[in-house]
Tab-separated table of N, CA and C in Angstrom:
chain	number	residue	atom	x	y	z
A	1	MET	N	20.301	13.195	-16.269
A	1	MET	CA	19.829	11.835	-16.140
A	1	MET	C	18.511	11.784	-15.358
A	2	LEU	N	18.509	12.441	-14.190
A	2	LEU	CA	17.317	12.447	-13.359
A	2	LEU	C	16.182	13.227	-14.025
A	3	LEU	N	16.540	14.293	-14.715
A	3	LEU	CA	15.532	15.082	-15.423
A	3	LEU	C	14.887	14.267	-16.540
A	4	ASN	N	15.665	13.458	-17.238
A	4	ASN	CA	15.126	12.585	-18.287
A	4	ASN	C	14.170	11.554	-17.701
A	5	LEU	N	14.480	11.081	-16.514
A	5	LEU	CA	13.617	10.125	-15.835
A	5	LEU	C	12.255	10.755	-15.531
A	6	TYR	N	12.265	11.967	-15.005
A	6	TYR	CA	11.012	12.669	-14.725
A	6	TYR	C	10.236	12.971	-16.001
A	7	ARG	N	10.931	13.341	-17.035
A	7	ARG	CA	10.256	13.611	-18.319
A	7	ARG	C	9.594	12.365	-18.875
A	8	SER	N	10.284	11.240	-18.773
A	8	SER	CA	9.696	10.005	-19.294
A	8	SER	C	8.480	9.596	-18.476
A	9	LEU	N	8.544	9.770	-17.170
A	9	LEU	CA	7.376	9.469	-16.335
A	9	LEU	C	6.217	10.409	-16.648
A	10	TRP	N	6.530	11.687	-16.825
A	10	TRP	CA	5.484	12.658	-17.139
A	10	TRP	C	4.854	12.363	-18.495
A	11	GLY	N	5.653	11.938	-19.436
A	11	GLY	CA	5.136	11.619	-20.767
A	11	GLY	C	4.209	10.409	-20.771
A	12	TYR	N	4.414	9.505	-19.838
A	12	TYR	CA	3.590	8.299	-19.748
A	12	TYR	C	2.678	8.318	-18.526
A	13	ARG	N	2.318	9.501	-18.068
A	13	ARG	CA	1.479	9.611	-16.870
A	13	ARG	C	0.102	9.000	-17.082
A	14	GLY	N	-0.440	9.070	-18.273
A	14	GLY	CA	-1.735	8.447	-18.556
A	14	GLY	C	-1.654	6.937	-18.427
A	15	PHE	N	-0.576	6.377	-18.917
A	15	PHE	CA	-0.353	4.930	-18.806
A	15	PHE	C	-0.213	4.524	-17.344
A	16	VAL	N	0.542	5.290	-16.595
A	16	VAL	CA	0.775	4.976	-15.181
A	16	VAL	C	-0.522	5.084	-14.390
A	17	LEU	N	-1.243	6.179	-14.553
A	17	LEU	CA	-2.489	6.370	-13.802
A	17	LEU	C	-3.552	5.349	-14.201
A	18	GLY	N	-3.630	5.038	-15.487
A	18	GLY	CA	-4.568	4.009	-15.941
A	18	GLY	C	-4.227	2.646	-15.366
A	19	SER	N	-2.944	2.344	-15.308
A	19	SER	CA	-2.508	1.063	-14.746
A	19	SER	C	-2.792	0.991	-13.247
A	20	VAL	N	-2.593	2.096	-12.555
A	20	VAL	CA	-2.876	2.140	-11.119
A	20	VAL	C	-4.366	1.893	-10.886
A	21	LYS	N	-5.189	2.556	-11.651
A	21	LYS	CA	-6.645	2.392	-11.505
A	21	LYS	C	-7.065	0.964	-11.827
A	22	ARG	N	-6.547	0.420	-12.910
A	22	ARG	CA	-6.889	-0.941	-13.330
A	22	ARG	C	-6.428	-1.969	-12.287
A	23	GLU	N	-5.244	-1.789	-11.760
A	23	GLU	CA	-4.712	-2.714	-10.767
A	23	GLU	C	-5.488	-2.624	-9.457
A	24	PHE	N	-5.865	-1.424	-9.062
A	24	PHE	CA	-6.646	-1.250	-7.841
A	24	PHE	C	-8.006	-1.930	-7.960
A	25	GLN	N	-8.647	-1.787	-9.111
A	25	GLN	CA	-9.942	-2.418	-9.329
A	25	GLN	C	-9.814	-3.935	-9.402
A	26	ALA	N	-8.782	-4.420	-10.074
A	26	ALA	CA	-8.602	-5.865	-10.231
A	26	ALA	C	-8.250	-6.541	-8.918
A	27	ARG	N	-7.608	-5.818	-8.029
A	27	ARG	CA	-7.161	-6.395	-6.758
A	27	ARG	C	-8.329	-6.880	-5.915
A	28	TYR	N	-9.431	-6.158	-5.916
A	28	TYR	CA	-10.555	-6.491	-5.045
A	28	TYR	C	-11.777	-6.986	-5.810
A	29	ARG	N	-11.640	-7.173	-7.108
A	29	ARG	CA	-12.769	-7.611	-7.917
A	29	ARG	C	-13.245	-9.002	-7.517
A	30	THR	N	-12.336	-9.911	-7.210
A	30	THR	CA	-12.723	-11.287	-6.914
A	30	THR	C	-13.005	-11.536	-5.433
A	31	SER	N	-12.747	-10.567	-4.569
A	31	SER	CA	-13.002	-10.786	-3.145
A	31	SER	C	-14.490	-10.622	-2.849
A	32	LEU	N	-14.916	-11.233	-1.774
A	32	LEU	CA	-16.329	-11.234	-1.402
A	32	LEU	C	-16.849	-9.827	-1.133
A	33	PHE	N	-16.071	-9.014	-0.448
A	33	PHE	CA	-16.515	-7.667	-0.091
A	33	PHE	C	-16.072	-6.598	-1.082
A	34	GLY	N	-15.301	-6.974	-2.094
A	34	GLY	CA	-14.862	-6.016	-3.105
A	34	GLY	C	-13.954	-4.951	-2.516
A	35	ALA	N	-14.155	-3.712	-2.928
A	35	ALA	CA	-13.318	-2.608	-2.460
A	35	ALA	C	-13.553	-2.312	-0.983
A	36	LEU	N	-14.665	-2.778	-0.437
A	36	LEU	CA	-14.928	-2.602	0.990
A	36	LEU	C	-13.869	-3.324	1.824
A	37	TRP	N	-13.270	-4.365	1.233
A	37	TRP	CA	-12.215	-5.101	1.925
A	37	TRP	C	-11.013	-4.207	2.214
A	38	THR	N	-10.786	-3.189	1.384
A	38	THR	CA	-9.699	-2.233	1.609
A	38	THR	C	-9.883	-1.525	2.939
A	39	VAL	N	-11.120	-1.320	3.334
A	39	VAL	CA	-11.432	-0.640	4.589
A	39	VAL	C	-11.556	-1.642	5.737
A	40	LEU	N	-12.238	-2.761	5.505
A	40	LEU	CA	-12.520	-3.708	6.580
A	40	LEU	C	-11.273	-4.397	7.126
A	41	ASN	N	-10.365	-4.785	6.263
A	41	ASN	CA	-9.175	-5.511	6.705
A	41	ASN	C	-8.320	-4.676	7.667
A	42	PRO	N	-7.882	-3.475	7.310
A	42	PRO	CA	-7.073	-2.713	8.265
A	42	PRO	C	-7.861	-2.242	9.485
A	43	LEU	N	-9.140	-1.941	9.293
A	43	LEU	CA	-9.957	-1.510	10.426
A	43	LEU	C	-10.078	-2.625	11.451
A	44	SER	N	-10.292	-3.846	10.977
A	44	SER	CA	-10.376	-4.975	11.912
A	44	SER	C	-9.037	-5.210	12.603
A	45	MET	N	-7.927	-5.046	11.872
A	45	MET	CA	-6.612	-5.205	12.472
A	45	MET	C	-6.396	-4.169	13.579
A	46	ILE	N	-6.758	-2.923	13.303
A	46	ILE	CA	-6.587	-1.857	14.293
A	46	ILE	C	-7.443	-2.133	15.524
A	47	ILE	N	-8.670	-2.565	15.324
A	47	ILE	CA	-9.565	-2.852	16.455
A	47	ILE	C	-9.040	-4.016	17.290
A	48	VAL	N	-8.595	-5.079	16.612
A	48	VAL	CA	-8.092	-6.246	17.348
A	48	VAL	C	-6.854	-5.882	18.148
A	49	TYR	N	-5.902	-5.197	17.551
A	49	TYR	CA	-4.692	-4.812	18.281
A	49	TYR	C	-5.014	-3.873	19.440
A	50	THR	N	-5.946	-2.973	19.225
A	50	THR	CA	-6.312	-2.044	20.285
A	50	THR	C	-6.945	-2.786	21.458
A	51	VAL	N	-7.879	-3.667	21.176
A	51	VAL	CA	-8.549	-4.403	22.245
A	51	VAL	C	-7.567	-5.324	22.963
A	52	VAL	N	-6.774	-6.065	22.205
A	52	VAL	CA	-5.864	-7.028	22.826
A	52	VAL	C	-4.808	-6.333	23.672
A	53	PHE	N	-4.141	-5.322	23.124
A	53	PHE	CA	-3.023	-4.736	23.853
A	53	PHE	C	-3.441	-3.715	24.910
A	54	SER	N	-4.524	-2.983	24.685
A	54	SER	CA	-4.874	-1.970	25.683
A	54	SER	C	-5.811	-2.502	26.754
A	55	HIS	N	-6.631	-3.496	26.435
A	55	HIS	CA	-7.599	-3.981	27.417
A	55	HIS	C	-7.230	-5.350	27.987
A	56	VAL	N	-6.854	-6.281	27.148
A	56	VAL	CA	-6.567	-7.634	27.621
A	56	VAL	C	-5.191	-7.696	28.284
A	57	MET	N	-4.153	-7.232	27.568
A	57	MET	CA	-2.789	-7.321	28.095
A	57	MET	C	-2.406	-6.108	28.946
A	58	ARG	N	-3.180	-5.061	28.869
A	58	ARG	CA	-2.934	-3.820	29.603
A	58	ARG	C	-1.505	-3.302	29.406
A	59	ALA	N	-1.050	-3.334	28.170
A	59	ALA	CA	0.286	-2.833	27.829
A	59	ALA	C	0.289	-1.307	27.899
A	60	ARG	N	1.353	-0.762	28.419
A	60	ARG	CA	1.474	0.691	28.569
A	60	ARG	C	2.839	1.136	28.077
A	61	LEU	N	2.892	2.354	27.562
A	61	LEU	CA	4.160	2.972	27.208
A	61	LEU	C	4.768	3.565	28.471
A	62	PRO	N	6.089	3.509	28.631
A	62	PRO	CA	6.712	4.096	29.826
A	62	PRO	C	6.462	5.599	29.897
A	63	GLY	N	5.966	6.051	31.013
A	63	GLY	CA	5.738	7.476	31.227
A	63	GLY	C	4.419	7.994	30.700
A	64	VAL	N	3.584	7.116	30.126
A	64	VAL	CA	2.288	7.541	29.590
A	64	VAL	C	1.206	6.747	30.314
A	65	ASP	N	0.232	7.459	30.879
A	65	ASP	CA	-0.819	6.800	31.646
A	65	ASP	C	-1.974	6.300	30.783
A	66	ASP	N	-2.132	6.844	29.587
A	66	ASP	CA	-3.248	6.477	28.713
A	66	ASP	C	-3.081	5.047	28.200
A	67	GLY	N	-4.112	4.244	28.354
A	67	GLY	CA	-4.067	2.853	27.906
A	67	GLY	C	-4.070	2.694	26.399
A	68	MET	N	-4.555	3.691	25.695
A	68	MET	CA	-4.622	3.611	24.229
A	68	MET	C	-3.300	4.008	23.571
A	69	ALA	N	-2.392	4.600	24.300
A	69	ALA	CA	-1.142	5.090	23.717
A	69	ALA	C	-0.329	3.959	23.110
A	70	TYR	N	-0.270	2.817	23.795
A	70	TYR	CA	0.510	1.697	23.265
A	70	TYR	C	-0.113	1.161	21.990
A	71	SER	N	-1.437	1.103	21.941
A	71	SER	CA	-2.120	0.628	20.731
A	71	SER	C	-1.858	1.554	19.556
A	72	ILE	N	-1.885	2.845	19.807
A	72	ILE	CA	-1.603	3.818	18.748
A	72	ILE	C	-0.163	3.665	18.277
A	73	TYR	N	0.741	3.520	19.206
A	73	TYR	CA	2.163	3.329	18.896
A	73	TYR	C	2.361	2.060	18.068
A	74	LEU	N	1.741	0.967	18.490
A	74	LEU	CA	1.877	-0.313	17.802
A	74	LEU	C	1.270	-0.276	16.409
A	75	CYS	N	0.071	0.260	16.283
A	75	CYS	CA	-0.601	0.308	14.975
A	75	CYS	C	0.133	1.219	14.001
A	76	ALA	N	0.667	2.324	14.486
A	76	ALA	CA	1.422	3.219	13.604
A	76	ALA	C	2.633	2.490	13.026
A	77	GLY	N	3.314	1.729	13.856
A	77	GLY	CA	4.456	0.958	13.369
A	77	GLY	C	4.046	-0.149	12.419
A	78	LEU	N	2.970	-0.860	12.743
A	78	LEU	CA	2.520	-1.957	11.887
A	78	LEU	C	2.011	-1.467	10.533
A	79	LEU	N	1.324	-0.344	10.526
A	79	LEU	CA	0.826	0.186	9.253
A	79	LEU	C	1.975	0.647	8.366
A	80	THR	N	2.967	1.271	8.959
A	80	THR	CA	4.131	1.703	8.193
A	80	THR	C	4.908	0.492	7.683
A	81	TRP	N	5.043	-0.529	8.520
A	81	TRP	CA	5.711	-1.753	8.100
A	81	TRP	C	4.924	-2.416	6.964
A	82	GLY	N	3.607	-2.373	7.029
A	82	GLY	CA	2.775	-2.935	5.962
A	82	GLY	C	3.028	-2.251	4.625
A	83	LEU	N	3.193	-0.933	4.647
A	83	LEU	CA	3.514	-0.195	3.417
A	83	LEU	C	4.855	-0.658	2.865
A	84	PHE	N	5.867	-0.695	3.704
A	84	PHE	CA	7.196	-1.138	3.271
A	84	PHE	C	7.153	-2.572	2.746
A	85	SER	N	6.445	-3.439	3.439
A	85	SER	CA	6.348	-4.841	3.055
A	85	SER	C	5.649	-5.004	1.708
A	86	GLU	N	4.553	-4.284	1.511
A	86	GLU	CA	3.824	-4.377	0.244
A	86	GLU	C	4.688	-3.907	-0.919
A	87	ILE	N	5.371	-2.787	-0.749
A	87	ILE	CA	6.229	-2.268	-1.820
A	87	ILE	C	7.354	-3.252	-2.123
A	88	THR	N	7.969	-3.804	-1.098
A	88	THR	CA	9.078	-4.734	-1.289
A	88	THR	C	8.625	-6.015	-1.974
A	89	GLN	N	7.539	-6.597	-1.510
A	89	GLN	CA	7.053	-7.852	-2.082
A	89	GLN	C	6.599	-7.684	-3.523
A	90	ARG	N	5.875	-6.636	-3.795
A	90	ARG	CA	5.365	-6.438	-5.149
A	90	ARG	C	6.457	-6.030	-6.115
A	91	SER	N	7.482	-5.338	-5.615
A	91	SER	CA	8.579	-4.916	-6.484
A	91	SER	C	9.436	-6.087	-6.919
A	92	GLN	N	9.502	-7.123	-6.125
A	92	GLN	CA	10.327	-8.269	-6.462
A	92	GLN	C	9.854	-8.986	-7.712
A	93	ALA	N	8.565	-9.007	-7.940
A	93	ALA	CA	8.025	-9.778	-9.053
A	93	ALA	C	7.375	-8.916	-10.136
A	94	MET	N	7.494	-7.600	-10.051
A	94	MET	CA	6.756	-6.749	-10.978
A	94	MET	C	7.169	-6.939	-12.433
A	95	PHE	N	8.446	-7.153	-12.697
A	95	PHE	CA	8.874	-7.314	-14.086
A	95	PHE	C	8.465	-8.676	-14.638
A	96	LEU	N	8.440	-9.698	-13.793
A	96	LEU	CA	7.978	-11.012	-14.232
A	96	LEU	C	6.471	-11.018	-14.472
A	97	GLU	N	5.726	-10.359	-13.605
A	97	GLU	CA	4.268	-10.292	-13.763
A	97	GLU	C	3.871	-9.521	-15.013
A	98	ASN	N	4.672	-8.553	-15.394
A	98	ASN	CA	4.356	-7.721	-16.557
A	98	ASN	C	5.226	-8.060	-17.763
A	99	ALA	N	5.692	-9.299	-17.857
A	99	ALA	CA	6.578	-9.703	-18.959
A	99	ALA	C	5.894	-9.543	-20.315
A	100	ASN	N	4.625	-9.915	-20.404
A	100	ASN	CA	3.913	-9.776	-21.679
A	100	ASN	C	3.785	-8.318	-22.085
A	101	LEU	N	3.522	-7.460	-21.130
A	101	LEU	CA	3.410	-6.033	-21.402
A	101	LEU	C	4.748	-5.459	-21.857
A	102	LEU	N	5.814	-5.907	-21.223
A	102	LEU	CA	7.148	-5.428	-21.593
A	102	LEU	C	7.544	-5.848	-23.005
A	103	LYS	N	7.070	-7.022	-23.431
A	103	LYS	CA	7.389	-7.525	-24.774
A	103	LYS	C	6.587	-6.826	-25.860
A	104	LYS	N	5.369	-6.416	-25.536
A	104	LYS	CA	4.460	-5.884	-26.553
A	104	LYS	C	4.512	-4.370	-26.704
A	105	ILE	N	4.742	-3.650	-25.613
A	105	ILE	CA	4.645	-2.191	-25.634
A	105	ILE	C	5.996	-1.587	-25.261
A	106	SER	N	6.332	-0.519	-25.939
A	106	SER	CA	7.557	0.205	-25.608
A	106	SER	C	7.200	1.367	-24.676
A	107	PHE	N	7.720	1.315	-23.468
A	107	PHE	CA	7.514	2.376	-22.487
A	107	PHE	C	8.689	2.354	-21.523
A	108	PRO	N	8.912	3.459	-20.817
A	108	PRO	CA	10.024	3.485	-19.856
A	108	PRO	C	9.794	2.475	-18.728
A	109	ARG	N	10.789	1.711	-18.415
A	109	ARG	CA	10.660	0.653	-17.400
A	109	ARG	C	10.419	1.213	-16.002
A	110	ILE	N	10.754	2.474	-15.802
A	110	ILE	CA	10.546	3.095	-14.501
A	110	ILE	C	9.053	3.236	-14.179
A	111	CYS	N	8.204	3.110	-15.176
A	111	CYS	CA	6.756	3.203	-14.954
A	111	CYS	C	6.253	2.074	-14.057
A	112	LEU	N	6.832	0.888	-14.175
A	112	LEU	CA	6.360	-0.239	-13.372
A	112	LEU	C	6.601	-0.034	-11.875
A	113	PRO	N	7.795	0.376	-11.450
A	113	PRO	CA	7.942	0.663	-10.014
A	113	PRO	C	7.050	1.815	-9.547
A	114	MET	N	6.809	2.776	-10.413
A	114	MET	CA	5.945	3.895	-10.045
A	114	MET	C	4.507	3.411	-9.834
A	115	ILE	N	4.062	2.474	-10.641
A	115	ILE	CA	2.717	1.906	-10.488
A	115	ILE	C	2.612	1.191	-9.142
A	116	VAL	N	3.642	0.434	-8.788
A	116	VAL	CA	3.658	-0.263	-7.503
A	116	VAL	C	3.626	0.739	-6.351
A	117	LEU	N	4.446	1.775	-6.443
A	117	LEU	CA	4.492	2.792	-5.386
A	117	LEU	C	3.162	3.517	-5.228
A	118	LEU	N	2.546	3.878	-6.342
A	118	LEU	CA	1.270	4.595	-6.267
A	118	LEU	C	0.161	3.717	-5.697
A	119	ASN	N	0.106	2.440	-6.117
A	119	ASN	CA	-0.905	1.539	-5.563
A	119	ASN	C	-0.716	1.343	-4.070
A	120	ALA	N	0.505	1.125	-3.648
A	120	ALA	CA	0.779	0.955	-2.221
A	120	ALA	C	0.465	2.254	-1.478
A	121	GLY	N	0.757	3.389	-2.085
A	121	GLY	CA	0.470	4.681	-1.463
A	121	GLY	C	-1.020	4.917	-1.290
A	122	ILE	N	-1.810	4.521	-2.277
A	122	ILE	CA	-3.266	4.671	-2.170
A	122	ILE	C	-3.801	3.793	-1.044
A	123	ASN	N	-3.361	2.542	-1.008
A	123	ASN	CA	-3.801	1.646	0.068
A	123	ASN	C	-3.377	2.181	1.433
A	124	PHE	N	-2.162	2.683	1.529
A	124	PHE	CA	-1.661	3.228	2.785
A	124	PHE	C	-2.454	4.465	3.195
A	125	ALA	N	-2.797	5.313	2.237
A	125	ALA	CA	-3.582	6.509	2.552
A	125	ALA	C	-4.963	6.138	3.100
A	126	ILE	N	-5.573	5.121	2.536
A	126	ILE	CA	-6.881	4.654	3.026
A	126	ILE	C	-6.739	4.132	4.445
A	127	ILE	N	-5.722	3.320	4.686
A	127	ILE	CA	-5.520	2.725	5.995
A	127	ILE	C	-5.201	3.781	7.049
A	128	VAL	N	-4.320	4.725	6.712
A	128	VAL	CA	-3.940	5.759	7.671
A	128	VAL	C	-5.116	6.681	7.980
A	129	SER	N	-5.946	6.964	6.984
A	129	SER	CA	-7.113	7.808	7.249
A	129	SER	C	-8.067	7.114	8.217
A	130	LEU	N	-8.202	5.792	8.101
A	130	LEU	CA	-9.015	5.049	9.064
A	130	LEU	C	-8.383	5.077	10.450
A	131	PHE	N	-7.087	4.938	10.470
A	131	PHE	CA	-6.353	4.922	11.732
A	131	PHE	C	-6.471	6.255	12.461
A	132	LEU	N	-6.363	7.344	11.691
A	132	LEU	CA	-6.448	8.672	12.315
A	132	LEU	C	-7.853	8.955	12.787
């Protein structure tokens, strides 16, 4: 059963990768900064949390003297939560959003969750690379 699932995904890898690319481009096409928004939004979030918690509120982790440790701890949790949140929210409506595609084309339905996972993974990789 699981092997058939992998085979079907492998057979439609062009469809999945094309959909991921198309969705990534469409996501930022209408925004003012375009794909730059993928970088600016999380970078600004990291900077704001770092400044607020390490400098303004002077939050510290127990047993750690470094003021930036709490900001790193907080941002790591928030970025991971953002990945989980994006996957959960987009997965709830993916079959409704792609209803026309499901009616017109015959393909394994597992491709749609894979597209959501890959898009969220790409966004998360960009954000984590900025964070690191």
